[in-house]
Amino acid sequence: MTGLTTPLAGYLLVAALVFAIGLAGALTRRNAILVLIGIELMLNAANLNLIAFWRYGPHPEALTGMMFAIFSIAVAAAEAAVGLGLVISIYRHAKTTDLDQINRMKG
């Protein structure tokens, strides 16, 4: 393809690094909001992969990868809204967002 200066491997490397940062953030943090941020980073890495594979695929004019990425962004926005709603509800009940201190799922 002409006009493409960055190879597919560059995009995949960046997506892998963003995913690794998000995974490390989701697994090592104790604050529920920071865990949600790590999950969002992982979703953004998946979106970057979708766009890269679409652009370097056999039919980039089909816009299928773009549609998958837009759908994924919409799902991520809904996930963030539900996750933040749960964090606010847990904070009102337990007075903390520290995941180590929240040890029961009792209403």
Backbone as a chain_set.jsonl record, in Angstrom:
{"seq": "MTGLTTPLAGYLLVAALVFAIGLAGALTRRNAILVLIGIELMLNAANLNLIAFWRYGPHPEALTGMMFAIFSIAVAAAEAAVGLGLVISIYRHAKTTDLDQINRMKG", "coords": {"N": [[0.846, -1.189, 0.0], [0.503, 2.205, -0.726], [1.5, 5.272, 0.762], [1.272, 4.618, 3.431], [3.066, 4.954, 6.251], [3.777, 3.894, 8.722], [4.364, 0.665, 9.837], [2.239, -2.253, 10.332], [3.093, -3.677, 12.555], [4.091, -1.717, 14.274], [1.784, -0.432, 15.251], [0.598, -2.592, 16.544], [2.481, -3.099, 18.518], [2.328, -0.756, 20.079], [-0.346, -1.021, 20.924], [-0.111, -3.37, 22.422], [1.569, -2.504, 24.483], [-0.06, -0.522, 25.694], [-2.174, -2.157, 26.494], [-0.821, -3.802, 28.331], [-0.091, -1.937, 30.283], [-2.638, -1.163, 31.142], [-3.581, -3.646, 32.121], [-1.752, -4.126, 34.195], [-2.38, -1.94, 35.799], [-5.053, -2.53, 36.446], [-4.782, -4.868, 37.917], [-3.062, -4.308, 40.053], [-3.858, -2.09, 41.507], [-5.657, -0.709, 44.284], [-7.754, 0.974, 44.529], [-11.045, 1.369, 43.405], [-11.813, 3.023, 41.293], [-9.433, 3.474, 39.908], [-8.979, 0.892, 39.021], [-11.066, 0.658, 37.194], [-10.16, 2.541, 35.341], [-7.898, 1.219, 34.388], [-9.151, -0.936, 33.101], [-10.469, 0.443, 31.088], [-8.246, 1.339, 29.636], [-7.358, -1.112, 28.629], [-9.491, -1.734, 26.936], [-9.234, 0.342, 25.097], [-6.819, -0.388, 23.925], [-7.618, -2.699, 22.613], [-9.384, -1.535, 20.778], [-7.562, -0.058, 19.258], [-6.19, -2.159, 18.034], [-8.297, -3.206, 16.485], [-8.745, -1.09, 14.672], [-6.225, -0.929, 13.435], [-5.926, -3.482, 12.221], [-8.097, -3.354, 10.516], [-7.352, -1.233, 8.82], [-5.014, -2.159, 7.611], [-5.945, -4.39, 6.413], [-7.395, -6.586, 3.845], [-9.527, -5.242, 2.6], [-9.852, -2.191, 3.113], [-11.69, -0.244, 2.507], [-14.163, -1.086, 3.269], [-15.01, -0.449, 5.85], [-15.539, -2.054, 8.074], [-13.939, -2.635, 10.359], [-13.878, -0.119, 11.529], [-16.554, 0.189, 12.272], [-16.794, -1.864, 14.166], [-15.038, -0.836, 16.099], [-16.331, 1.566, 16.836], [-18.68, 0.515, 17.915], [-17.537, -0.872, 20.053], [-16.522, 1.278, 21.531], [-18.916, 2.467, 22.318], [-19.957, 0.425, 23.946], [-17.971, 0.44, 25.902], [-18.383, 2.96, 27.018], [-20.888, 2.609, 28.182], [-20.203, 0.615, 29.988], [-18.447, 2.016, 31.64], [-20.191, 3.885, 32.773], [-21.963, 2.214, 34.222], [-20.095, 0.967, 35.897], [-19.054, 3.169, 37.371], [-21.402, 3.927, 38.634], [-21.79, 1.692, 40.284], [-19.505, 1.928, 41.897], [-20.029, 4.35, 43.232], [-22.341, 3.604, 44.632], [-21.296, 1.567, 46.288], [-19.462, 3.096, 47.722], [-21.169, 4.803, 49.131], [-22.351, 2.959, 50.817], [-20.237, 1.51, 52.108], [-18.375, 3.437, 52.705], [-15.853, 3.637, 51.544], [-13.517, 3.264, 48.811], [-11.629, 1.411, 48.553], [-10.65, -1.646, 47.428], [-9.722, -3.806, 48.883], [-10.831, -3.539, 51.385], [-13.497, -3.865, 50.999], [-15.281, -6.478, 51.51], [-17.585, -7.915, 51.385], [-20.665, -8.744, 49.82], [-23.139, -7.835, 50.597], [-26.348, -6.496, 50.8]], "CA": [[0.0, 0.0, 0.0], [1.265, 3.447, -0.759], [1.046, 6.312, 1.676], [1.313, 4.156, 4.806], [4.453, 5.055, 6.689], [3.994, 3.082, 9.91], [3.914, -0.706, 9.581], [1.247, -2.815, 11.246], [3.768, -4.094, 13.788], [4.195, -0.562, 15.167], [0.492, -0.264, 15.922], [0.394, -3.721, 17.445], [3.377, -2.907, 19.66], [1.727, 0.279, 20.934], [-1.538, -1.6, 21.542], [0.33, -4.319, 23.447], [2.062, -1.722, 25.63], [-1.218, 0.085, 26.371], [-2.891, -3.24, 27.163], [-0.034, -4.231, 29.484], [-0.228, -0.897, 31.309], [-3.99, -1.284, 31.682], [-3.676, -4.873, 32.914], [-1.009, -3.906, 35.438], [-3.162, -1.02, 36.617], [-6.259, -3.185, 36.955], [-4.447, -5.936, 38.869], [-2.268, -3.885, 41.202], [-4.458, -0.971, 42.243], [-6.657, -1.029, 45.295], [-8.867, 1.895, 44.371], [-11.96, 0.857, 42.388], [-11.821, 3.918, 40.138], [-8.21, 3.203, 39.151], [-9.187, -0.387, 38.349], [-11.889, 0.969, 36.023], [-9.301, 3.218, 34.367], [-7.096, 0.162, 33.781], [-10.018, -1.678, 32.179], [-10.669, 1.311, 29.924], [-7.017, 1.285, 28.836], [-7.344, -2.373, 27.898], [-10.469, -1.612, 25.851], [-8.649, 1.218, 24.085], [-5.824, -1.178, 23.195], [-8.371, -3.558, 21.688], [-9.866, -0.669, 19.697], [-6.42, 0.24, 18.397], [-5.986, -3.356, 17.215], [-9.374, -3.267, 15.494], [-8.507, -0.083, 13.635], [-5.005, -1.273, 12.698], [-6.186, -4.619, 11.349], [-8.995, -2.895, 9.458], [-6.636, -0.374, 7.874], [-4.033, -2.95, 6.881], [-6.616, -5.577, 5.896], [-7.532, -6.663, 2.39], [-10.566, -4.326, 2.096], [-10.009, -1.08, 4.059], [-12.806, 0.613, 2.124], [-15.407, -1.677, 3.758], [-15.317, 0.199, 7.134], [-15.994, -2.998, 9.094], [-13.169, -2.426, 11.587], [-14.319, 1.139, 12.126], [-17.849, -0.054, 12.92], [-16.521, -2.628, 15.385], [-14.423, 0.063, 17.076], [-17.371, 2.479, 17.336], [-19.529, -0.291, 18.795], [-16.759, -1.132, 21.257], [-16.482, 2.521, 22.304], [-20.238, 2.624, 22.937], [-20.035, -0.542, 25.044], [-17.064, 0.91, 26.958], [-19.035, 4.081, 27.703], [-21.93, 2.04, 29.047], [-19.509, -0.086, 31.078], [-17.926, 3.027, 32.565], [-21.322, 4.457, 33.511], [-22.421, 1.217, 35.192], [-19.032, 0.788, 36.883], [-19.026, 4.318, 38.278], [-22.603, 3.831, 39.467], [-21.514, 0.699, 41.327], [-18.511, 2.486, 42.828], [-20.72, 5.334, 44.068], [-23.218, 2.863, 45.54], [-20.453, 0.909, 47.297], [-18.9, 4.135, 48.584], [-22.224, 5.251, 50.06], [-22.632, 1.913, 51.794], [-19.063, 1.091, 52.878], [-17.563, 4.625, 52.981], [-14.5, 3.461, 51.017], [-13.399, 2.687, 47.471], [-10.525, 0.463, 48.622], [-11.205, -2.965, 47.129], [-9.337, -4.766, 49.925], [-11.703, -3.379, 52.546], [-14.848, -4.266, 50.625], [-15.166, -7.924, 51.506], [-18.884, -8.577, 51.394], [-21.609, -8.279, 48.8], [-24.421, -7.84, 51.282], [-27.065, -5.242, 50.581]], "C": [[0.885, 1.244, 0.0], [0.675, 4.439, 0.225], [1.057, 5.898, 3.14], [2.767, 4.151, 5.261], [4.76, 4.174, 7.886], [3.508, 1.657, 9.623], [2.935, -1.185, 10.647], [1.876, -3.196, 12.583], [3.927, -2.934, 14.775], [2.913, -0.33, 15.941], [0.242, -1.385, 16.927], [1.281, -3.618, 18.681], [2.812, -1.866, 20.625], [0.496, -0.27, 21.643], [-1.161, -2.588, 22.645], [0.844, -3.589, 24.686], [0.909, -1.086, 26.404], [-2.008, -0.985, 27.111], [-2.146, -3.697, 28.414], [-0.113, -3.215, 30.619], [-1.605, -0.977, 31.956], [-4.156, -2.517, 32.55], [-2.944, -4.728, 34.237], [-1.778, -2.965, 36.364], [-4.392, -1.667, 37.209], [-5.94, -4.234, 38.018], [-3.747, -5.444, 40.121], [-2.915, -2.783, 42.033], [-5.504, -1.46, 43.226], [-7.898, -0.159, 45.165], [-9.735, 1.427, 43.203], [-11.963, 1.728, 41.139], [-10.574, 3.699, 39.29], [-8.276, 1.85, 38.449], [-10.03, -0.176, 37.095], [-11.079, 1.681, 34.94], [-8.409, 2.191, 33.658], [-7.9, -0.66, 32.779], [-10.278, -0.849, 30.927], [-9.429, 1.352, 29.037], [-6.945, -0.004, 28.024], [-8.337, -2.339, 26.737], [-9.942, -0.703, 24.737], [-7.571, 0.49, 23.283], [-6.512, -2.114, 22.202], [-8.918, -2.745, 20.52], [-8.739, -0.308, 18.73], [-6.096, -0.952, 17.493], [-7.051, -3.472, 16.132], [-9.122, -2.306, 14.336], [-7.284, -0.445, 12.8], [-5.254, -2.44, 11.748], [-7.152, -4.253, 10.229], [-8.221, -2.124, 8.39], [-5.655, -1.165, 7.026], [-4.641, -4.227, 6.301], [-6.778, -5.537, 4.391], [-8.543, -5.671, 1.81], [-10.759, -3.162, 3.074], [-11.168, -0.142, 3.701], [-14.132, 0.105, 2.698], [-15.868, -1.077, 5.084], [-15.812, -0.767, 8.211], [-15.244, -2.814, 10.406], [-13.569, -1.157, 12.296], [-15.649, 0.955, 12.858], [-17.678, -0.858, 14.204], [-15.937, -1.728, 16.469], [-15.451, 1.025, 17.662], [-18.319, 1.737, 18.27], [-18.817, -0.568, 20.113], [-16.658, 0.108, 22.142], [-17.817, 2.762, 23.001], [-20.41, 1.663, 24.107], [-19.146, -0.103, 26.206], [-17.669, 2.084, 27.719], [-20.135, 3.584, 28.636], [-21.306, 1.319, 30.237], [-18.978, 0.903, 32.105], [-19.051, 3.636, 33.394], [-21.826, 3.486, 34.579], [-21.368, 1.024, 36.288], [-18.959, 1.936, 37.87], [-20.258, 4.35, 39.166], [-22.423, 2.826, 40.595], [-20.522, 1.225, 42.354], [-19.171, 3.5, 43.752], [-21.629, 4.638, 45.065], [-22.417, 2.174, 46.647], [-19.859, 1.94, 48.242], [-19.944, 4.635, 49.584], [-22.491, 4.231, 51.147], [-21.432, 1.626, 52.698], [-18.144, 2.237, 53.25], [-16.102, 4.46, 52.567], [-14.585, 2.97, 49.578], [-12.229, 1.722, 47.407], [-11.083, -0.95, 48.464], [-10.817, -4.014, 48.158], [-10.253, -4.687, 51.138], [-13.148, -3.774, 52.256], [-14.832, -5.775, 50.477], [-16.508, -8.643, 51.549], [-19.793, -7.936, 50.356], [-23.02, -8.293, 49.365], [-25.088, -6.494, 51.09], [-27.592, -4.721, 51.84]], "O": [[1.91, 1.284, 0.679], [-0.529, 4.43, 0.481], [0.87, 6.745, 4.014], [3.595, 3.424, 4.712], [5.902, 3.745, 8.051], [2.364, 1.466, 9.212], [2.823, -0.593, 11.721], [1.246, -3.047, 13.629], [3.9, -3.149, 15.987], [2.943, -0.063, 17.142], [-0.265, -1.149, 18.024], [0.87, -4.009, 19.773], [2.817, -2.069, 21.839], [0.306, -0.019, 22.832], [-1.817, -2.639, 23.685], [0.58, -4.012, 25.812], [0.902, -1.109, 27.635], [-2.464, -0.754, 28.231], [-2.768, -3.953, 29.445], [-0.193, -3.594, 31.787], [-1.728, -0.871, 33.177], [-4.796, -2.455, 33.599], [-3.443, -5.151, 35.279], [-1.817, -3.177, 37.576], [-4.748, -1.388, 38.354], [-6.744, -4.462, 38.923], [-3.826, -6.098, 41.161], [-2.524, -2.582, 43.182], [-6.147, -2.489, 43.02], [-8.971, -0.526, 45.642], [-9.216, 1.122, 42.129], [-12.103, 1.211, 40.03], [-10.657, 3.737, 38.063], [-7.683, 1.683, 37.383], [-9.746, -0.761, 36.05], [-11.293, 1.446, 33.75], [-8.192, 2.292, 32.451], [-7.385, -1.036, 31.726], [-10.303, -1.389, 29.822], [-9.548, 1.396, 27.813], [-6.521, 0.008, 26.869], [-8.047, -2.866, 25.663], [-10.187, -0.964, 23.559], [-7.427, 0.73, 22.084], [-6.037, -2.295, 21.08], [-8.915, -3.221, 19.385], [-8.949, -0.261, 17.518], [-5.765, -0.772, 16.321], [-6.739, -3.799, 14.987], [-9.269, -2.669, 13.168], [-7.304, -0.286, 11.579], [-4.837, -2.393, 10.59], [-7.045, -4.775, 9.119], [-8.418, -2.342, 7.194], [-5.482, -0.871, 5.843], [-3.918, -5.058, 5.753], [-6.356, -4.585, 3.735], [-8.429, -5.296, 0.643], [-11.75, -3.149, 3.803], [-11.576, 0.672, 4.529], [-15.136, 0.812, 2.616], [-17.05, -1.195, 5.409], [-16.446, -0.332, 9.173], [-15.863, -2.837, 11.47], [-13.599, -1.111, 13.526], [-15.844, 1.505, 13.942], [-18.331, -0.579, 15.209], [-16.307, -1.848, 17.637], [-15.442, 1.274, 18.867], [-18.718, 2.274, 19.304], [-19.434, -0.505, 21.177], [-16.704, 0.001, 23.367], [-17.847, 3.211, 24.147], [-20.948, 2.042, 25.147], [-19.524, -0.257, 27.367], [-17.488, 2.195, 28.932], [-20.288, 4.087, 29.749], [-21.813, 1.399, 31.356], [-19.054, 0.653, 33.308], [-18.88, 3.878, 34.588], [-22.085, 3.89, 35.713], [-21.707, 0.929, 37.467], [-18.818, 1.714, 39.073], [-20.176, 4.756, 40.326], [-22.846, 3.068, 41.725], [-20.684, 0.991, 43.552], [-18.892, 3.503, 44.951], [-21.686, 5.037, 46.228], [-22.819, 2.195, 47.81], [-19.759, 1.689, 49.443], [-19.629, 4.863, 50.752], [-22.82, 4.594, 52.276], [-21.585, 1.512, 53.914], [-17.217, 2.044, 54.035], [-15.213, 5.069, 53.162], [-15.568, 2.352, 49.17], [-11.868, 1.259, 46.325], [-11.895, -1.395, 49.274], [-11.514, -5.019, 48.298], [-10.427, -5.68, 51.845], [-13.931, -3.991, 53.181], [-14.418, -6.298, 49.442], [-16.553, -9.859, 51.732], [-19.693, -6.745, 50.062], [-23.969, -8.708, 48.7], [-24.437, -5.457, 51.21], [-28.229, -3.668, 51.854]]}, "num_chains": 1, "name": "protein.A"}
